[in-house]
């Protein structure tokens, strides 16, 4: 449907700050972070309150105009990019960014969806608490985005995925009604758990406008270590050792291979390896609100035992906050370094944790058999069984030729994933990029149920069309 008529109603509602129609100003909202998709939205809506947003949705619904909710626009799967047909507006949540309440007794933060994850972390810290959610893109990614995609990240091992951190939600529905579900209750068994239906739904069932998030007391001690490892099997044994040492304090166990590390060192300024280069690396973090002495020494001792057992080649513990940050940068800059290095095909896969080493052995072999010379970059959240298994073209192949084979390349990886009982998308979601995989992986009863939910919540298919469903 043409956008001209609703646009004047939207202009009257939202005012000049709330509606962008100049193509140059629309451009950053029209393309995804990876430059895989470019849409042609006739406008970007930037409402300043839930009431304004709901009224804007009503205008769009009346006109049959599609809506693509967008937070920090950091999706890896084109999950927030509008269509190229010009029949969908972008609904940017950026002006809904207030902290509504923080309660250090309830250990909750009530915050609007457009606030960045970093802003939410800072608000928690000011109250002596911690929001136990951390992802590489947290400076831009928003609360609404990470909840809508059920983001994982670097602390999932200890605190779960984004959906595990939510007590309540406020959601604008496809017809513009508002579900006021901002409850702050630790226990509430009153029928279906509606918030879980919107979490991870990628904006296809409703638009999350605010959330009540669980906090934890701020940690008082942290031990961040960087280790070199001889093999994937050693990485898995080292993970088990770390868990047995102090599972309650183990917040992160991240894996990196030498190829990804080389790209970080090459493309990201001010990075250096704190140890001699090795085939495999791990970053571990233990954190605790406990104050007793000997926390770091005990981690040191545990690592010494791992070295004696041959699981770890060498390791270094950060001696300062600056060193901890430098170690974390080596891991967190992986996505940016790969983007700077050129085209890649991303596989955000998971397998049962116990099978990660098999995956790290078999997937490169399967890819090499499919395309000799293909370059593997494997890294990620090994403690959760979630590996980012990214692929770069052989030295001699043009990027366009490589990218044109993305489904076949992904299939080579996914054959291994399937055999090991894994998933084709661990934390990045389905978005637009992976919809074609849904029938094969989630078809039958599962996809039927998902489609029934979509029909119940958004019968006219106006919310984030073309995402999740093929
Ligand atoms: C990360 O863990 C992100 O850094 C990005 O999930 C992964 O770039 C990627 O493939
Ligand atoms: Zn990740």
GROMACS .gro file of C-alpha atoms and ligand atoms in nm:
model
  481
    1UNK     CA    1   0.000   0.000   0.000
    2UNK     CA    2   0.121   0.352  -0.074
    3UNK     CA    3   0.271   0.535   0.219
    4UNK     CA    4   0.164   0.890   0.123
    5UNK     CA    5  -0.163   0.909   0.319
    6UNK     CA    6  -0.042   0.765   0.652
    7UNK     CA    7   0.276   0.974   0.632
    8UNK     CA    8   0.091   1.301   0.675
    9UNK     CA    9  -0.100   1.159   0.973
   10UNK     CA   10   0.232   1.033   1.116
   11UNK     CA   11   0.392   1.374   1.060
   12UNK     CA   12   0.112   1.541   1.253
   13UNK     CA   13   0.145   1.291   1.536
   14UNK     CA   14   0.523   1.271   1.568
   15UNK     CA   15   0.640   1.620   1.471
   16UNK     CA   16   0.963   1.699   1.286
   17UNK     CA   17   1.192   1.523   1.537
   18UNK     CA   18   0.981   1.211   1.523
   19UNK     CA   19   0.962   1.152   1.149
   20UNK     CA   20   1.248   1.121   0.902
   21UNK     CA   21   1.163   1.134   0.531
   22UNK     CA   22   1.480   1.276   0.375
   23UNK     CA   23   1.647   0.985   0.189
   24UNK     CA   24   1.994   1.085   0.309
   25UNK     CA   25   1.879   1.072   0.672
   26UNK     CA   26   1.691   0.747   0.615
   27UNK     CA   27   1.997   0.573   0.464
   28UNK     CA   28   2.162   0.454   0.790
   29UNK     CA   29   1.836   0.287   0.895
   30UNK     CA   30   1.787   0.119   0.558
   31UNK     CA   31   2.096  -0.101   0.556
   32UNK     CA   32   2.218  -0.369   0.797
   33UNK     CA   33   2.554  -0.373   0.980
   34UNK     CA   34   2.697  -0.635   0.747
   35UNK     CA   35   2.581  -0.454   0.429
   36UNK     CA   36   2.393  -0.765   0.315
   37UNK     CA   37   2.055  -0.593   0.269
   38UNK     CA   38   1.941  -0.249   0.164
   39UNK     CA   39   1.577  -0.153   0.206
   40UNK     CA   40   1.374   0.143   0.081
   41UNK     CA   41   1.160   0.262   0.370
   42UNK     CA   42   0.952   0.571   0.285
   43UNK     CA   43   1.011   0.700   0.639
   44UNK     CA   44   1.168   0.634   0.975
   45UNK     CA   45   0.939   0.688   1.276
   46UNK     CA   46   1.102   0.801   1.599
   47UNK     CA   47   0.831   0.824   1.864
   48UNK     CA   48   0.929   0.968   2.202
   49UNK     CA   49   0.692   0.771   2.424
   50UNK     CA   50   0.498   0.446   2.435
   51UNK     CA   51   0.173   0.636   2.382
   52UNK     CA   52   0.313   0.804   2.071
   53UNK     CA   53   0.449   0.475   1.943
   54UNK     CA   54   0.114   0.302   1.995
   55UNK     CA   55  -0.067   0.582   1.812
   56UNK     CA   56   0.181   0.557   1.525
   57UNK     CA   57   0.124   0.181   1.503
   58UNK     CA   58  -0.252   0.244   1.488
   59UNK     CA   59  -0.206   0.480   1.193
   60UNK     CA   60   0.014   0.225   1.014
   61UNK     CA   61  -0.228  -0.057   1.090
   62UNK     CA   62  -0.523   0.138   0.952
   63UNK     CA   63  -0.327   0.202   0.632
   64UNK     CA   64  -0.190  -0.153   0.610
   65UNK     CA   65   0.164  -0.015   0.619
   66UNK     CA   66   0.433  -0.261   0.734
   67UNK     CA   67   0.654  -0.179   1.034
   68UNK     CA   68   1.013  -0.287   1.097
   69UNK     CA   69   1.117  -0.220   1.458
   70UNK     CA   70   1.482  -0.122   1.491
   71UNK     CA   71   1.713  -0.075   1.789
   72UNK     CA   72   2.089  -0.034   1.740
   73UNK     CA   73   2.077  -0.191   1.392
   74UNK     CA   74   2.347  -0.442   1.484
   75UNK     CA   75   2.169  -0.756   1.360
   76UNK     CA   76   2.397  -1.016   1.203
   77UNK     CA   77   2.108  -1.170   1.007
   78UNK     CA   78   1.930  -0.870   0.854
   79UNK     CA   79   1.668  -0.885   1.131
   80UNK     CA   80   1.593  -0.512   1.138
   81UNK     CA   81   1.622  -0.412   0.772
   82UNK     CA   82   1.305  -0.315   0.583
   83UNK     CA   83   1.209  -0.449   0.243
   84UNK     CA   84   1.326  -0.292  -0.082
   85UNK     CA   85   0.964  -0.258  -0.198
   86UNK     CA   86   0.904   0.068  -0.011
   87UNK     CA   87   0.605  -0.074   0.176
   88UNK     CA   88   0.754  -0.080   0.527
   89UNK     CA   89   0.856   0.201   0.759
   90UNK     CA   90   1.137   0.167   1.011
   91UNK     CA   91   1.023   0.221   1.370
   92UNK     CA   92   1.336   0.339   1.552
   93UNK     CA   93   1.318   0.299   1.928
   94UNK     CA   94   1.609   0.535   1.998
   95UNK     CA   95   1.407   0.810   2.170
   96UNK     CA   96   1.245   0.565   2.412
   97UNK     CA   97   1.559   0.541   2.620
   98UNK     CA   98   1.471   0.639   2.976
   99UNK     CA   99   1.552   0.451   3.293
  100UNK     CA  100   1.210   0.431   3.456
  101UNK     CA  101   1.309   0.278   3.788
  102UNK     CA  102   1.584   0.090   3.962
  103UNK     CA  103   1.530  -0.111   4.278
  104UNK     CA  104   1.834  -0.247   4.459
  105UNK     CA  105   1.611  -0.446   4.698
  106UNK     CA  106   1.408  -0.615   4.426
  107UNK     CA  107   1.729  -0.619   4.218
  108UNK     CA  108   1.544  -0.489   3.914
  109UNK     CA  109   1.591  -0.226   3.647
  110UNK     CA  110   1.291  -0.093   3.457
  111UNK     CA  111   1.415   0.060   3.136
  112UNK     CA  112   1.284   0.159   2.795
  113UNK     CA  113   1.362  -0.045   2.488
  114UNK     CA  114   1.571   0.214   2.304
  115UNK     CA  115   1.832   0.245   2.580
  116UNK     CA  116   2.162   0.086   2.482
  117UNK     CA  117   2.279  -0.221   2.669
  118UNK     CA  118   2.574  -0.011   2.786
  119UNK     CA  119   2.341   0.255   2.928
  120UNK     CA  120   2.148  -0.016   3.113
  121UNK     CA  121   2.473  -0.160   3.250
  122UNK     CA  122   2.579   0.187   3.368
  123UNK     CA  123   2.244   0.250   3.537
  124UNK     CA  124   2.275  -0.080   3.722
  125UNK     CA  125   2.633  -0.004   3.824
  126UNK     CA  126   2.531   0.333   3.971
  127UNK     CA  127   2.300   0.148   4.207
  128UNK     CA  128   2.575  -0.095   4.315
  129UNK     CA  129   2.436  -0.369   4.093
  130UNK     CA  130   2.520  -0.539   3.767
  131UNK     CA  131   2.311  -0.616   3.461
  132UNK     CA  132   2.456  -0.959   3.380
  133UNK     CA  133   2.432  -0.921   3.003
  134UNK     CA  134   2.730  -0.834   2.790
  135UNK     CA  135   2.776  -0.848   2.412
  136UNK     CA  136   3.044  -0.708   2.184
  137UNK     CA  137   2.803  -0.454   2.031
  138UNK     CA  138   2.667  -0.332   2.366
  139UNK     CA  139   2.756   0.033   2.296
  140UNK     CA  140   2.501   0.040   2.010
  141UNK     CA  141   2.273  -0.261   2.063
  142UNK     CA  142   1.957  -0.171   2.255
  143UNK     CA  143   1.756  -0.343   2.527
  144UNK     CA  144   1.461  -0.386   2.290
  145UNK     CA  145   1.689  -0.544   2.031
  146UNK     CA  146   1.861  -0.786   2.265
  147UNK     CA  147   1.531  -0.894   2.416
  148UNK     CA  148   1.359  -0.930   2.078
  149UNK     CA  149   1.646  -1.148   1.958
  150UNK     CA  150   1.703  -1.321   2.293
  151UNK     CA  151   2.072  -1.229   2.267
  152UNK     CA  152   2.330  -1.451   2.431
  153UNK     CA  153   2.671  -1.298   2.472
  154UNK     CA  154   2.962  -1.333   2.706
  155UNK     CA  155   2.792  -1.419   3.035
  156UNK     CA  156   2.529  -1.666   2.919
  157UNK     CA  157   2.730  -1.943   3.080
  158UNK     CA  158   2.653  -1.802   3.424
  159UNK     CA  159   2.331  -1.598   3.386
  160UNK     CA  160   2.151  -1.743   3.087
  161UNK     CA  161   2.027  -1.577   2.769
  162UNK     CA  162   1.848  -1.243   2.756
  163UNK     CA  163   1.511  -1.414   2.808
  164UNK     CA  164   1.628  -1.542   3.146
  165UNK     CA  165   1.682  -1.186   3.269
  166UNK     CA  166   1.331  -1.052   3.213
  167UNK     CA  167   1.057  -1.025   3.475
  168UNK     CA  168   0.819  -0.799   3.291
  169UNK     CA  169   0.752  -0.632   2.956
  170UNK     CA  170   0.554  -0.350   2.805
  171UNK     CA  171   0.461  -0.430   2.446
  172UNK     CA  172   0.275  -0.244   2.172
  173UNK     CA  173   0.071  -0.493   1.971
  174UNK     CA  174   0.020  -0.498   1.595
  175UNK     CA  175  -0.314  -0.316   1.629
  176UNK     CA  176  -0.170  -0.044   1.853
  177UNK     CA  177  -0.302  -0.176   2.185
  178UNK     CA  178  -0.053  -0.176   2.473
  179UNK     CA  179   0.012  -0.478   2.693
  180UNK     CA  180   0.114  -0.338   3.033
  181UNK     CA  181   0.310  -0.634   3.159
  182UNK     CA  182   0.583  -0.450   3.351
  183UNK     CA  183   0.558  -0.672   3.657
  184UNK     CA  184   0.840  -0.688   3.903
  185UNK     CA  185   0.751  -1.028   4.045
  186UNK     CA  186   0.992  -1.313   4.103
  187UNK     CA  187   0.696  -1.550   4.115
  188UNK     CA  188   0.378  -1.520   3.911
  189UNK     CA  189   0.199  -1.828   3.783
  190UNK     CA  190  -0.112  -1.686   3.620
  191UNK     CA  191  -0.168  -1.857   3.291
  192UNK     CA  192   0.055  -1.843   2.986
  193UNK     CA  193   0.387  -1.666   3.029
  194UNK     CA  194   0.322  -1.399   2.767
  195UNK     CA  195   0.652  -1.219   2.802
  196UNK     CA  196   0.839  -1.528   2.684
  197UNK     CA  197   0.637  -1.524   2.363
  198UNK     CA  198   0.765  -1.178   2.271
  199UNK     CA  199   1.123  -1.249   2.381
  200UNK     CA  200   1.318  -1.385   2.084
  201UNK     CA  201   1.026  -1.318   1.847
  202UNK     CA  202   1.240  -1.070   1.650
  203UNK     CA  203   0.970  -0.804   1.653
  204UNK     CA  204   0.724  -1.018   1.457
  205UNK     CA  205   0.459  -1.045   1.732
  206UNK     CA  206   0.472  -0.705   1.902
  207UNK     CA  207   0.706  -0.416   1.972
  208UNK     CA  208   0.878  -0.427   2.309
  209UNK     CA  209   0.882  -0.073   2.451
  210UNK     CA  210   1.010  -0.132   2.807
  211UNK     CA  211   1.124  -0.415   3.032
  212UNK     CA  212   1.185  -0.506   3.393
  213UNK     CA  213   1.527  -0.671   3.401
  214UNK     CA  214   1.686  -0.879   3.674
  215UNK     CA  215   2.005  -0.744   3.826
  216UNK     CA  216   2.265  -0.908   4.049
  217UNK     CA  217   2.481  -0.747   4.316
  218UNK     CA  218   2.791  -0.593   4.161
  219UNK     CA  219   3.092  -0.825   4.173
  220UNK     CA  220   3.364  -0.731   4.419
  221UNK     CA  221   3.635  -0.955   4.278
  222UNK     CA  222   3.721  -1.050   3.922
  223UNK     CA  223   3.984  -1.278   3.773
  224UNK     CA  224   4.029  -1.251   3.398
  225UNK     CA  225   4.276  -1.490   3.235
  226UNK     CA  226   4.399  -1.548   2.882
  227UNK     CA  227   4.529  -1.893   2.796
  228UNK     CA  228   4.690  -2.067   2.500
  229UNK     CA  229   4.572  -2.421   2.429
  230UNK     CA  230   4.702  -2.712   2.225
  231UNK     CA  231   4.371  -2.849   2.092
  232UNK     CA  232   3.989  -2.822   2.096
  233UNK     CA  233   3.980  -3.127   2.324
  234UNK     CA  234   4.208  -2.946   2.568
  235UNK     CA  235   3.973  -2.647   2.560
  236UNK     CA  236   3.683  -2.868   2.662
  237UNK     CA  237   3.879  -3.032   2.945
  238UNK     CA  238   3.988  -2.688   3.064
  239UNK     CA  239   3.623  -2.574   3.066
  240UNK     CA  240   3.528  -2.872   3.283
  241UNK     CA  241   3.816  -2.792   3.517
  242UNK     CA  242   3.703  -2.426   3.544
  243UNK     CA  243   3.346  -2.535   3.620
  244UNK     CA  244   3.457  -2.776   3.889
  245UNK     CA  245   3.680  -2.509   4.036
  246UNK     CA  246   3.397  -2.261   4.098
  247UNK     CA  247   3.091  -2.288   3.878
  248UNK     CA  248   2.907  -2.017   4.071
  249UNK     CA  249   3.180  -1.766   3.985
  250UNK     CA  250   3.264  -1.872   3.627
  251UNK     CA  251   3.098  -1.604   3.414
  252UNK     CA  252   3.275  -1.653   3.080
  253UNK     CA  253   3.464  -1.916   2.886
  254UNK     CA  254   3.538  -1.781   2.539
  255UNK     CA  255   3.727  -1.954   2.261
  256UNK     CA  256   3.934  -1.811   1.974
  257UNK     CA  257   4.143  -1.974   1.703
  258UNK     CA  258   4.470  -1.848   1.557
  259UNK     CA  259   4.307  -1.724   1.236
  260UNK     CA  260   4.061  -1.494   1.409
  261UNK     CA  261   4.330  -1.375   1.644
  262UNK     CA  262   4.560  -1.291   1.352
  263UNK     CA  263   4.283  -1.076   1.200
  264UNK     CA  264   4.231  -0.889   1.528
  265UNK     CA  265   4.603  -0.821   1.563
  266UNK     CA  266   4.621  -0.708   1.200
  267UNK     CA  267   4.311  -0.487   1.179
  268UNK     CA  268   4.243  -0.352   1.528
  269UNK     CA  269   4.480  -0.082   1.652
  270UNK     CA  270   4.650  -0.119   1.991
  271UNK     CA  271   4.603  -0.493   2.025
  272UNK     CA  272   4.878  -0.737   2.114
  273UNK     CA  273   4.901  -1.096   2.228
  274UNK     CA  274   5.004  -1.123   2.592
  275UNK     CA  275   5.154  -1.472   2.528
  276UNK     CA  276   5.336  -1.653   2.249
  277UNK     CA  277   5.106  -1.739   1.957
  278UNK     CA  278   4.930  -2.078   1.966
  279UNK     CA  279   4.667  -2.268   1.765
  280UNK     CA  280   4.387  -2.206   2.015
  281UNK     CA  281   4.306  -1.948   2.281
  282UNK     CA  282   4.065  -1.916   2.572
  283UNK     CA  283   3.953  -1.619   2.774
  284UNK     CA  284   3.808  -1.705   3.113
  285UNK     CA  285   3.652  -1.480   3.372
  286UNK     CA  286   3.558  -1.560   3.729
  287UNK     CA  287   3.365  -1.294   3.921
  288UNK     CA  288   3.207  -1.290   4.262
  289UNK     CA  289   3.034  -1.062   4.508
  290UNK     CA  290   3.213  -1.251   4.786
  291UNK     CA  291   3.497  -1.068   4.957
  292UNK     CA  292   3.712  -1.345   5.100
  293UNK     CA  293   4.084  -1.338   5.024
  294UNK     CA  294   4.252  -1.586   4.795
  295UNK     CA  295   3.998  -1.567   4.510
  296UNK     CA  296   4.256  -1.483   4.242
  297UNK     CA  297   4.523  -1.708   4.393
  298UNK     CA  298   4.283  -2.003   4.375
  299UNK     CA  299   4.220  -1.934   4.004
  300UNK     CA  300   4.597  -1.912   3.954
  301UNK     CA  301   4.645  -2.246   4.125
  302UNK     CA  302   4.369  -2.406   3.916
  303UNK     CA  303   4.537  -2.281   3.596
  304UNK     CA  304   4.873  -2.416   3.713
  305UNK     CA  305   4.710  -2.757   3.746
  306UNK     CA  306   4.564  -2.722   3.395
  307UNK     CA  307   4.915  -2.648   3.263
  308UNK     CA  308   5.054  -2.951   3.448
  309UNK     CA  309   4.776  -3.164   3.295
  310UNK     CA  310   4.862  -3.044   2.944
  311UNK     CA  311   4.526  -2.870   2.890
  312UNK     CA  312   4.680  -2.526   2.884
  313UNK     CA  313   5.013  -2.430   2.723
  314UNK     CA  314   5.053  -2.100   2.901
  315UNK     CA  315   4.830  -1.842   3.069
  316UNK     CA  316   4.830  -1.494   3.209
  317UNK     CA  317   4.601  -1.336   3.465
  318UNK     CA  318   4.510  -0.970   3.426
  319UNK     CA  319   4.678  -0.772   3.702
  320UNK     CA  320   4.468  -0.459   3.653
  321UNK     CA  321   4.137  -0.344   3.510
  322UNK     CA  322   4.326  -0.209   3.207
  323UNK     CA  323   4.482  -0.550   3.142
  324UNK     CA  324   4.144  -0.720   3.179
  325UNK     CA  325   3.998  -0.480   2.923
  326UNK     CA  326   4.289  -0.541   2.684
  327UNK     CA  327   4.233  -0.919   2.707
  328UNK     CA  328   3.859  -0.878   2.649
  329UNK     CA  329   3.925  -0.658   2.346
  330UNK     CA  330   4.111  -0.944   2.179
  331UNK     CA  331   3.788  -1.141   2.193
  332UNK     CA  332   3.530  -0.867   2.144
  333UNK     CA  333   3.693  -0.715   1.837
  334UNK     CA  334   3.663  -1.040   1.640
  335UNK     CA  335   3.348  -0.933   1.453
  336UNK     CA  336   3.489  -0.591   1.366
  337UNK     CA  337   3.827  -0.734   1.257
  338UNK     CA  338   3.655  -0.982   1.025
  339UNK     CA  339   3.439  -0.708   0.879
  340UNK     CA  340   3.751  -0.505   0.801
  341UNK     CA  341   3.921  -0.811   0.649
  342UNK     CA  342   3.644  -0.850   0.390
  343UNK     CA  343   3.357  -1.079   0.302
  344UNK     CA  344   3.266  -1.370   0.523
  345UNK     CA  345   2.987  -1.624   0.560
  346UNK     CA  346   2.881  -1.649   0.923
  347UNK     CA  347   2.754  -1.959   1.096
  348UNK     CA  348   2.635  -1.886   1.449
  349UNK     CA  349   2.588  -2.247   1.551
  350UNK     CA  350   2.550  -2.439   1.873
  351UNK     CA  351   2.606  -2.802   1.967
  352UNK     CA  352   2.584  -2.972   2.306
  353UNK     CA  353   2.885  -2.846   2.504
  354UNK     CA  354   3.024  -3.199   2.523
  355UNK     CA  355   3.048  -3.210   2.142
  356UNK     CA  356   3.221  -2.879   2.078
  357UNK     CA  357   3.563  -3.035   2.024
  358UNK     CA  358   3.420  -3.278   1.766
  359UNK     CA  359   3.256  -2.985   1.593
  360UNK     CA  360   3.580  -2.786   1.586
  361UNK     CA  361   3.757  -3.085   1.425
  362UNK     CA  362   3.489  -3.193   1.179
  363UNK     CA  363   3.348  -2.865   1.052
  364UNK     CA  364   3.677  -2.736   0.904
  365UNK     CA  365   3.728  -3.073   0.734
  366UNK     CA  366   3.375  -3.066   0.589
  367UNK     CA  367   3.429  -2.713   0.456
  368UNK     CA  368   3.770  -2.796   0.306
  369UNK     CA  369   3.616  -3.097   0.131
  370UNK     CA  370   3.346  -2.873  -0.014
  371UNK     CA  371   3.577  -2.587  -0.114
  372UNK     CA  372   3.953  -2.642  -0.101
  373UNK     CA  373   4.136  -2.339   0.037
  374UNK     CA  374   3.835  -2.197   0.222
  375UNK     CA  375   3.953  -2.007   0.530
  376UNK     CA  376   3.797  -2.082   0.867
  377UNK     CA  377   3.767  -1.839   1.158
  378UNK     CA  378   3.619  -2.012   1.462
  379UNK     CA  379   3.556  -1.835   1.791
  380UNK     CA  380   3.284  -1.775   2.042
  381UNK     CA  381   3.109  -1.884   2.354
  382UNK     CA  382   3.255  -2.230   2.395
  383UNK     CA  383   3.116  -2.258   2.748
  384UNK     CA  384   2.766  -2.247   2.596
  385UNK     CA  385   2.847  -2.476   2.303
  386UNK     CA  386   2.806  -2.173   2.074
  387UNK     CA  387   3.075  -2.132   1.810
  388UNK     CA  388   3.085  -1.854   1.553
  389UNK     CA  389   3.214  -2.058   1.264
  390UNK     CA  390   3.286  -1.795   1.002
  391UNK     CA  391   3.430  -1.859   0.661
  392UNK     CA  392   3.639  -1.649   0.426
  393UNK     CA  393   3.698  -1.715   0.057
  394UNK     CA  394   4.006  -1.902  -0.065
  395UNK     CA  395   4.287  -1.654  -0.141
  396UNK     CA  396   4.225  -1.692  -0.513
  397UNK     CA  397   3.845  -1.656  -0.516
  398UNK     CA  398   3.660  -1.328  -0.569
  399UNK     CA  399   3.437  -1.227  -0.278
  400UNK     CA  400   3.123  -1.208  -0.493
  401UNK     CA  401   3.178  -1.559  -0.625
  402UNK     CA  402   3.223  -1.683  -0.269
  403UNK     CA  403   2.916  -1.505  -0.130
  404UNK     CA  404   2.702  -1.640  -0.414
  405UNK     CA  405   2.760  -1.987  -0.269
  406UNK     CA  406   2.657  -1.896   0.084
  407UNK     CA  407   2.381  -2.157   0.119
  408UNK     CA  408   2.603  -2.439  -0.004
  409UNK     CA  409   2.885  -2.328   0.227
  410UNK     CA  410   2.646  -2.308   0.522
  411UNK     CA  411   2.509  -2.650   0.434
  412UNK     CA  412   2.858  -2.798   0.459
  413UNK     CA  413   2.882  -2.668   0.818
  414UNK     CA  414   2.524  -2.749   0.907
  415UNK     CA  415   2.565  -3.112   0.807
  416UNK     CA  416   2.810  -3.146   1.095
  417UNK     CA  417   2.590  -2.941   1.326
  418UNK     CA  418   2.292  -3.163   1.256
  419UNK     CA  419   2.486  -3.482   1.317
  420UNK     CA  420   2.598  -3.346   1.655
  421UNK     CA  421   2.245  -3.246   1.756
  422UNK     CA  422   2.298  -2.871   1.726
  423UNK     CA  423   2.119  -2.558   1.601
  424UNK     CA  424   2.174  -2.342   1.295
  425UNK     CA  425   2.135  -2.022   1.495
  426UNK     CA  426   2.251  -2.008   1.853
  427UNK     CA  427   2.216  -1.640   1.938
  428UNK     CA  428   2.188  -1.419   1.629
  429UNK     CA  429   1.836  -1.532   1.544
  430UNK     CA  430   1.682  -1.614   1.208
  431UNK     CA  431   1.625  -1.264   1.072
  432UNK     CA  432   1.602  -1.254   0.698
  433UNK     CA  433   1.923  -1.440   0.626
  434UNK     CA  434   1.823  -1.777   0.765
  435UNK     CA  435   1.451  -1.802   0.695
  436UNK     CA  436   1.518  -2.064   0.426
  437UNK     CA  437   1.647  -2.301   0.693
  438UNK     CA  438   1.330  -2.296   0.901
  439UNK     CA  439   1.125  -2.560   0.712
  440UNK     CA  440   1.406  -2.812   0.722
  441UNK     CA  441   1.511  -2.748   1.082
  442UNK     CA  442   1.188  -2.642   1.252
  443UNK     CA  443   0.926  -2.767   1.008
  444UNK     CA  444   0.615  -2.968   1.088
  445UNK     CA  445   0.446  -2.916   1.424
  446UNK     CA  446   0.700  -2.660   1.543
  447UNK     CA  447   0.664  -2.423   1.248
  448UNK     CA  448   0.286  -2.475   1.249
  449UNK     CA  449   0.271  -2.357   1.609
  450UNK     CA  450   0.492  -2.058   1.534
  451UNK     CA  451   0.270  -1.963   1.241
  452UNK     CA  452  -0.040  -1.997   1.457
  453UNK     CA  453   0.113  -1.755   1.709
  454UNK     CA  454   0.199  -1.512   1.430
  455UNK     CA  455  -0.158  -1.529   1.298
  456UNK     CA  456  -0.299  -1.467   1.647
  457UNK     CA  457  -0.074  -1.172   1.732
  458UNK     CA  458  -0.036  -1.009   1.391
  459UNK     CA  459  -0.307  -1.146   1.162
  460UNK     CA  460  -0.231  -0.899   0.882
  461UNK     CA  461   0.143  -0.965   0.888
  462UNK     CA  462   0.242  -0.601   0.941
  463UNK     CA  463   0.521  -0.653   1.193
  464UNK     CA  464   0.870  -0.725   1.060
  465UNK     CA  465   0.746  -0.922   0.763
  466UNK     CA  466   0.993  -1.152   0.588
  467UNK     CA  467   1.176  -1.237   0.910
  468UNK     CA  468   1.179  -1.583   1.074
  469UNK     CA  469   0.923  -1.732   0.834
  470UNK     CA  470   1.023  -1.845   0.485
  471LIG     C1  471   3.030  -1.217   1.905
  471LIG     O1  472   3.020  -1.310   1.984
  471LIG     C2  473   2.913  -1.183   1.819
  471LIG     O2  474   3.131  -1.146   1.897
  471LIG     C3  475   2.950  -1.169   1.671
  471LIG     O3  476   2.809  -1.273   1.838
  471LIG     C4  477   2.985  -1.299   1.606
  471LIG     O4  478   3.079  -1.185   1.418
  471LIG     C5  479   3.030  -1.288   1.460
  471LIG     O5  480   3.017  -1.388   1.389
  472LIG    ZN1  481   2.848  -1.418   1.995
   0.00000   0.00000   0.00000
